[in-house]
Coordinates of C-alpha atoms in Angstrom, one line a residue:
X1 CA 230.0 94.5 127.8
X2 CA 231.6 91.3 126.8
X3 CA 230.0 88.5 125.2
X4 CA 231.1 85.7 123.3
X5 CA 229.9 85.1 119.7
X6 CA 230.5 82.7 116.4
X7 CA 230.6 84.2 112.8
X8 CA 231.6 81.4 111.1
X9 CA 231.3 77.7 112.4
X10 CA 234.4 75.4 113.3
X11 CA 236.1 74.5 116.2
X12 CA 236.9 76.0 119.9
X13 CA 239.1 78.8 117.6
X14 CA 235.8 80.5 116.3
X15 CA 234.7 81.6 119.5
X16 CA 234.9 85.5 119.6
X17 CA 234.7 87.9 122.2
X18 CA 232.1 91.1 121.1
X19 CA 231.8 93.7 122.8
X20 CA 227.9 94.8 122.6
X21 CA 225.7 97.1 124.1
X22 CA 224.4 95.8 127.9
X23 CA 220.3 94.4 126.8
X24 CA 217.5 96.4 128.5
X25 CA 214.9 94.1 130.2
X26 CA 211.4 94.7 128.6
X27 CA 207.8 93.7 130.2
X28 CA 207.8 90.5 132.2
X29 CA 211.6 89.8 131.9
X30 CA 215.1 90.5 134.0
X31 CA 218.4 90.8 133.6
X32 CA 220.7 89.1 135.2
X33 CA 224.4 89.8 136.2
X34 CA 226.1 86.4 135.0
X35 CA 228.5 85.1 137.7
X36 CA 228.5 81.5 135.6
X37 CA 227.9 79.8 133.1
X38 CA 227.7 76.1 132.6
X39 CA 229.4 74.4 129.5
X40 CA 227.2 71.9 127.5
X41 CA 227.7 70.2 124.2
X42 CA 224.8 71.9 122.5
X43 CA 226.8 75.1 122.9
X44 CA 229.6 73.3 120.7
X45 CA 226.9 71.9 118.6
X46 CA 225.9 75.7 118.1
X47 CA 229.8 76.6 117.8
X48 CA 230.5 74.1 115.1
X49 CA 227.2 74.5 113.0
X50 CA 225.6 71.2 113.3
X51 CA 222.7 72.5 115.2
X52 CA 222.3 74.8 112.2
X53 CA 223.0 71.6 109.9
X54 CA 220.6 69.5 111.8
X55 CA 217.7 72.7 110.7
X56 CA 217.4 73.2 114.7
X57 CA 219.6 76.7 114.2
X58 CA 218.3 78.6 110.9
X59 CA 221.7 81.0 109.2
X60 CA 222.5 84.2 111.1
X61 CA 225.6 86.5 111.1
X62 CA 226.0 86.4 114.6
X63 CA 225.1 83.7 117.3
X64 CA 225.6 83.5 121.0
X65 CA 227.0 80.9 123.2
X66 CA 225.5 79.6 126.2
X67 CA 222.7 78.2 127.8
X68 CA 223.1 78.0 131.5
X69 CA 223.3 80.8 133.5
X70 CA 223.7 81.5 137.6
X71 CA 223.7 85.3 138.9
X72 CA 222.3 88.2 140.3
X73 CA 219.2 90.3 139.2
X74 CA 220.3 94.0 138.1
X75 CA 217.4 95.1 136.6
X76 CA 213.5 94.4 135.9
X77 CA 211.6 95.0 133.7
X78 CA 207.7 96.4 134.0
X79 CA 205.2 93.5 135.5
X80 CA 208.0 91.4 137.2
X81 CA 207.0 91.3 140.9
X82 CA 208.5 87.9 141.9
X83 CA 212.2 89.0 141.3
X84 CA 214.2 92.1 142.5
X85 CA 217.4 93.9 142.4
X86 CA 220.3 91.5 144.3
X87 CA 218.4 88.4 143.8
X88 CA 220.4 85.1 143.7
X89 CA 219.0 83.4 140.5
X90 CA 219.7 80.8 138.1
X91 CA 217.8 80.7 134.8
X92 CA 217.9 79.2 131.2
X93 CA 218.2 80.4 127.3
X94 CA 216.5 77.9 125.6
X95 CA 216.5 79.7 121.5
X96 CA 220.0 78.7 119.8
X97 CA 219.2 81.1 117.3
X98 CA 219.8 83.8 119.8
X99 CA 222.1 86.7 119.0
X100 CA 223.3 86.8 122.7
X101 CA 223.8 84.0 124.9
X102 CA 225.2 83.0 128.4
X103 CA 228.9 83.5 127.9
X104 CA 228.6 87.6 128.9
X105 CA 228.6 89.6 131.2
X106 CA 224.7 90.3 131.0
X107 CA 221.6 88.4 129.7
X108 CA 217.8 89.3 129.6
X109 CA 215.6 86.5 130.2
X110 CA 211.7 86.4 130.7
X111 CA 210.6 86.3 134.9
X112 CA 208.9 82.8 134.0
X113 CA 212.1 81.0 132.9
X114 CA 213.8 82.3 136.3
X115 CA 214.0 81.1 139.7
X116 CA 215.9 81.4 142.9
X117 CA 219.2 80.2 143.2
X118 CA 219.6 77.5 145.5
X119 CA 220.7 78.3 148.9
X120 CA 222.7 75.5 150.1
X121 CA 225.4 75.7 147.3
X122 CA 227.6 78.4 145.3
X123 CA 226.8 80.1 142.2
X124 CA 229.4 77.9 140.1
X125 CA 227.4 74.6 141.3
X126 CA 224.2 76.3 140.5
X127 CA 225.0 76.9 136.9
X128 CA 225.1 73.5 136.2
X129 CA 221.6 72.8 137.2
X130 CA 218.9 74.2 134.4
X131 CA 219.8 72.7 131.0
X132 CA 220.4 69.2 132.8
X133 CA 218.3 69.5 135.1
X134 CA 215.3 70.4 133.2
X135 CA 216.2 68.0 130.1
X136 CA 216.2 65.3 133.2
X137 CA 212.9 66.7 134.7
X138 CA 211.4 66.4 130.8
X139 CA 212.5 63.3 129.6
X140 CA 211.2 61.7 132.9
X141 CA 207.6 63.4 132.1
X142 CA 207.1 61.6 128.9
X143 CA 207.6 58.2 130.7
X144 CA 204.4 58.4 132.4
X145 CA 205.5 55.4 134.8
X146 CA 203.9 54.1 137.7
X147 CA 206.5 53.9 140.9
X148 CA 208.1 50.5 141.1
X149 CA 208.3 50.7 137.6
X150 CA 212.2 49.8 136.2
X151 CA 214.0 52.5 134.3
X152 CA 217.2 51.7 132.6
X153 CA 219.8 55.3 132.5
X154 CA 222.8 54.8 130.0
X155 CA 224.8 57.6 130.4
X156 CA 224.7 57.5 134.1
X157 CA 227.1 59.1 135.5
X158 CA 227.0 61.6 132.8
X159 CA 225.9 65.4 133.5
X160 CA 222.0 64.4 132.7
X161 CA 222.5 60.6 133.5
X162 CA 223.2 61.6 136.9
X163 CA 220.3 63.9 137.2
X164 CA 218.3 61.2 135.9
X165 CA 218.9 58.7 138.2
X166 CA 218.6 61.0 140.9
X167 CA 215.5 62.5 140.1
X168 CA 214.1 59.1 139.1
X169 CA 215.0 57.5 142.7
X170 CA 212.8 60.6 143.8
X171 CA 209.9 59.4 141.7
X172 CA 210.0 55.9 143.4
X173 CA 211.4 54.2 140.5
X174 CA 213.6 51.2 140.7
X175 CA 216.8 52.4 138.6
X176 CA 218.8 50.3 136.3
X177 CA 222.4 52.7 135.9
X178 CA 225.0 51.9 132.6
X179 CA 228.8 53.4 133.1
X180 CA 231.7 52.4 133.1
X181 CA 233.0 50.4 135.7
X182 CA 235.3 52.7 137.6
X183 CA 231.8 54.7 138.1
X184 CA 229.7 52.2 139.9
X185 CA 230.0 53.3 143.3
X186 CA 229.2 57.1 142.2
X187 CA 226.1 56.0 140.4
X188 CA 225.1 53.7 143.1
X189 CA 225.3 56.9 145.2
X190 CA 223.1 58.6 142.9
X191 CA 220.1 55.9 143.9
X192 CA 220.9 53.4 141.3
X193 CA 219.7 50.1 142.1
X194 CA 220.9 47.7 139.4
X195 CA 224.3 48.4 137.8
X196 CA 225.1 47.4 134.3
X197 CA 228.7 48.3 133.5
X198 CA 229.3 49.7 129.7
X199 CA 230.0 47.1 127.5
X200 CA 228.8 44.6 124.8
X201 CA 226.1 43.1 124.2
X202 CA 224.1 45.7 126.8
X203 CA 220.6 44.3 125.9
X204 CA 221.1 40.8 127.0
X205 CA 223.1 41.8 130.2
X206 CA 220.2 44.1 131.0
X207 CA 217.8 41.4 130.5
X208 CA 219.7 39.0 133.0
X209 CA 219.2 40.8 135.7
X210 CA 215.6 42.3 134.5
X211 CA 213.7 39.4 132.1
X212 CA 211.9 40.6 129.8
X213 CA 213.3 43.9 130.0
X214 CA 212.9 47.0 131.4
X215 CA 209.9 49.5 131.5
X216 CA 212.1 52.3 129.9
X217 CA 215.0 53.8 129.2
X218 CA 216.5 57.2 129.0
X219 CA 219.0 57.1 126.7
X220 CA 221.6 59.5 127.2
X221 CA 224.3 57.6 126.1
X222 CA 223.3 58.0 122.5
X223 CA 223.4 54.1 122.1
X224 CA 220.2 53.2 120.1
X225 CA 219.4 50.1 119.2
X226 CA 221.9 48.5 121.6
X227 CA 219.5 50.4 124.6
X228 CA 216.2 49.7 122.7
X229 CA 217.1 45.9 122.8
X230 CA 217.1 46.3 126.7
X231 CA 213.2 47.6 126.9
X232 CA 210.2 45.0 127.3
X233 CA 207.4 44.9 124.5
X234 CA 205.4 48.3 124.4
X235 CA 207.7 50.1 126.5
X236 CA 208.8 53.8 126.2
X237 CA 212.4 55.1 124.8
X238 CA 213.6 58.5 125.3
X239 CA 216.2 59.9 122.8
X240 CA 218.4 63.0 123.9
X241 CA 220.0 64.2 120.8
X242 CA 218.9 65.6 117.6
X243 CA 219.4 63.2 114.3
X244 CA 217.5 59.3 113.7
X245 CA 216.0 58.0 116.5
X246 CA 215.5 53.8 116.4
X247 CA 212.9 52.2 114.9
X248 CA 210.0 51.6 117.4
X249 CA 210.3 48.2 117.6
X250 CA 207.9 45.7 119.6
X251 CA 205.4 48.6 120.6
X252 CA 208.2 50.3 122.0
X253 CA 207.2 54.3 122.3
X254 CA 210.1 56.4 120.9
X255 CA 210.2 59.9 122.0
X256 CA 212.5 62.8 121.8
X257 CA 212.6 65.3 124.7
X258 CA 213.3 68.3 123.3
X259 CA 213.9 71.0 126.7
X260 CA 211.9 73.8 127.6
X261 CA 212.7 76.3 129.9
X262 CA 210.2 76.3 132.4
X263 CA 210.8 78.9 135.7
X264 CA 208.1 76.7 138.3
X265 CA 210.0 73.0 137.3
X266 CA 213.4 75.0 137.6
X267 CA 212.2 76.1 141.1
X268 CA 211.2 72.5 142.6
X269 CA 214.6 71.2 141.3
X270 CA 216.2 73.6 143.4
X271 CA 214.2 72.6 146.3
X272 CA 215.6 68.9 145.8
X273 CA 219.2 70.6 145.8
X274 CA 218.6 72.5 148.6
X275 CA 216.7 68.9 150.8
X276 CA 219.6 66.8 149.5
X277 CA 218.2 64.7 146.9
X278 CA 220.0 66.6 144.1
X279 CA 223.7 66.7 143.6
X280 CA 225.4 69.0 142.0
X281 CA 228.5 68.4 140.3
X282 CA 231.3 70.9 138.5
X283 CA 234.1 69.3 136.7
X284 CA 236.4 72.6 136.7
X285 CA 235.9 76.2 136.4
X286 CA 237.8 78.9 133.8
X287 CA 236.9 82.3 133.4
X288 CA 235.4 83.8 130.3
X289 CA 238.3 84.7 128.5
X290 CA 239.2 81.0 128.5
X291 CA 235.9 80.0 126.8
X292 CA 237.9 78.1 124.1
X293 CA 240.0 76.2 126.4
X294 CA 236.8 75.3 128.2
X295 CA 235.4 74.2 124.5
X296 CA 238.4 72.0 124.2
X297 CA 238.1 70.6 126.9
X298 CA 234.5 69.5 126.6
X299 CA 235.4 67.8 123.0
X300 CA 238.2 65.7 125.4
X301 CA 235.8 63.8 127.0
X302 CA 235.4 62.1 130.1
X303 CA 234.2 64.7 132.9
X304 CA 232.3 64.0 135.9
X305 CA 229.6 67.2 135.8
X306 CA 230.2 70.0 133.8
X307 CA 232.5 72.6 133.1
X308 CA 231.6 76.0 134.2
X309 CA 232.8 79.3 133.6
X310 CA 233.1 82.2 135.9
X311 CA 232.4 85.6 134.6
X312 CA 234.1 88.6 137.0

């Protein structure tokens, strides 16, 4: 079967296509049929080596691409009794390290990272759902907020940013969204109350429409300090991205959300897919053998959901 690999780190040009022996599911795990498979920037973080700079990745020969992945169920292995042959599914590879990722034709993942695809949408949306989804689900978690409370999104109508206002409407939350201008109306349509386009001098803008500053912030936009300025004394920060996190300043509680694939959260966001709450959104599709251009692509900036590609 196909699948693509990196032997040496650099850019979109490194990406290789192997062609490896189809993975057996063992005990408590499945393999799926990949129809698609979304396109994130920690699959060019794995590509270029900085996850392995960063001491996330430790030094192998061979690594696989991709994290997101939407298909069918070919084959269980012994112990699996919630999945079957033909299942619609839609899972997530959470190890970088791995020696076989998403870009293939086939992966094995364990049952418990798994869940049914939603039915209200296509495969292609459905691969963009676990690795921003989740990370959303997750950062949101380590809030620990009451509803009412006010949570400021940078990044918002980002991949995750979107998710996060979303899902953080769902939690009765009153949402404060950061894009750029041309974007208010989609984040607004997301459930964000307060919009704050991008700019200068974020924190004080913030804090004119919220004094004394929001409860928390999820900061996806990989501003810092610019977003910490916007939180009130003793509030919580969430950082999305491997590297210095800000100083904790005035009480504030700086966290990392580092995802976990996790089969039961995977299954309620598909629920809020399915109801409504959740949209899904795919900036353009290639097929496999286009998984540089796709790469590319992603290092250009500027898309509105993610790009996924379609394995035949």
């Amino acid at each position: 079967m196909r699948a693509v690999v990196v032997r040496r780190f650099g850019g979109p040009e490194v990406l290789e296509f192997a062609d490896v022996p189809v993975p057996a599911p063992g005990p408590g795990q499945v393999r799926v049929k990949v129809a698609a498979a979304g396109v994130n920037p920690v699959d060019a973080g794995t590509r270029s080596g900085f996850l392995t700079e960063a001491g996330i990745v430790p030094p192998r020969e061979v690594l696989g691409i991709g994290w997101d992945v939407a298909g069918t169920v070919d084959a269980v292995g012994d112990g699996v009794t919630g999945f079957a042959a033909g299942d619609s599914v839609i899972g997530l590879l959470d190890r970088p390290s791995a020696a076989l990722g998403t870009y293939a034709d086939f992966i094995v993942l364990d049952a418990d990272v798994v869940a049914a695809a939603p039915r209200t949408v296509s495969l292609v949306e459905a691969a963009t759902l676990p690795l921003n989804g989740l990370t959303a689900v997750q950062a949101l978690d380590l809030l620990d907020l009451p509803p009412g409370a006010t949570v400021l999104v940078t990044g918002a109508a980002g991949a995750v940013g979107g998710y996060a206002v979303a899902l953080a409407k769902a939690r009765g939350f009153r949402v404060v969204a950061v894009a750029g201008a041309a974007d208010e109306a989609l984040v607004r349509g997301f459930g964000a109350e307060i919009f704050v386009p991008r700019g200068d001098f974020l924190a004080d803008r913030v804090r004119a429409v919220i004094p004394g500053g929001v409860d928390a912030a999820l900061d996806t936009a990989l501003l810092g300090l610019e977003t910490l300025d916007a939180v009130a004394n003793r509030g919580r920060f969430v950082v999305f991205a491997a590297g210095a996190a800000p100083i904790p300043l005035r009480g504030i509680k700086v966290e990392h959300v580092w995802i976990a694939a996790d089969g039961a959260a995977l299954a309620r966001l598909v629920t809020l897919v399915d109801d409504g709450t959740l949209p899904l959104r795919v900036a353009d599709t290639l097929p496999l053998a286009e998984a540089a251009k796709a790469h590319e692509r992603l290092a250009e900036g500027g898309h509105r959901g993610r790009l996924v590609l379609t394995i035949e």
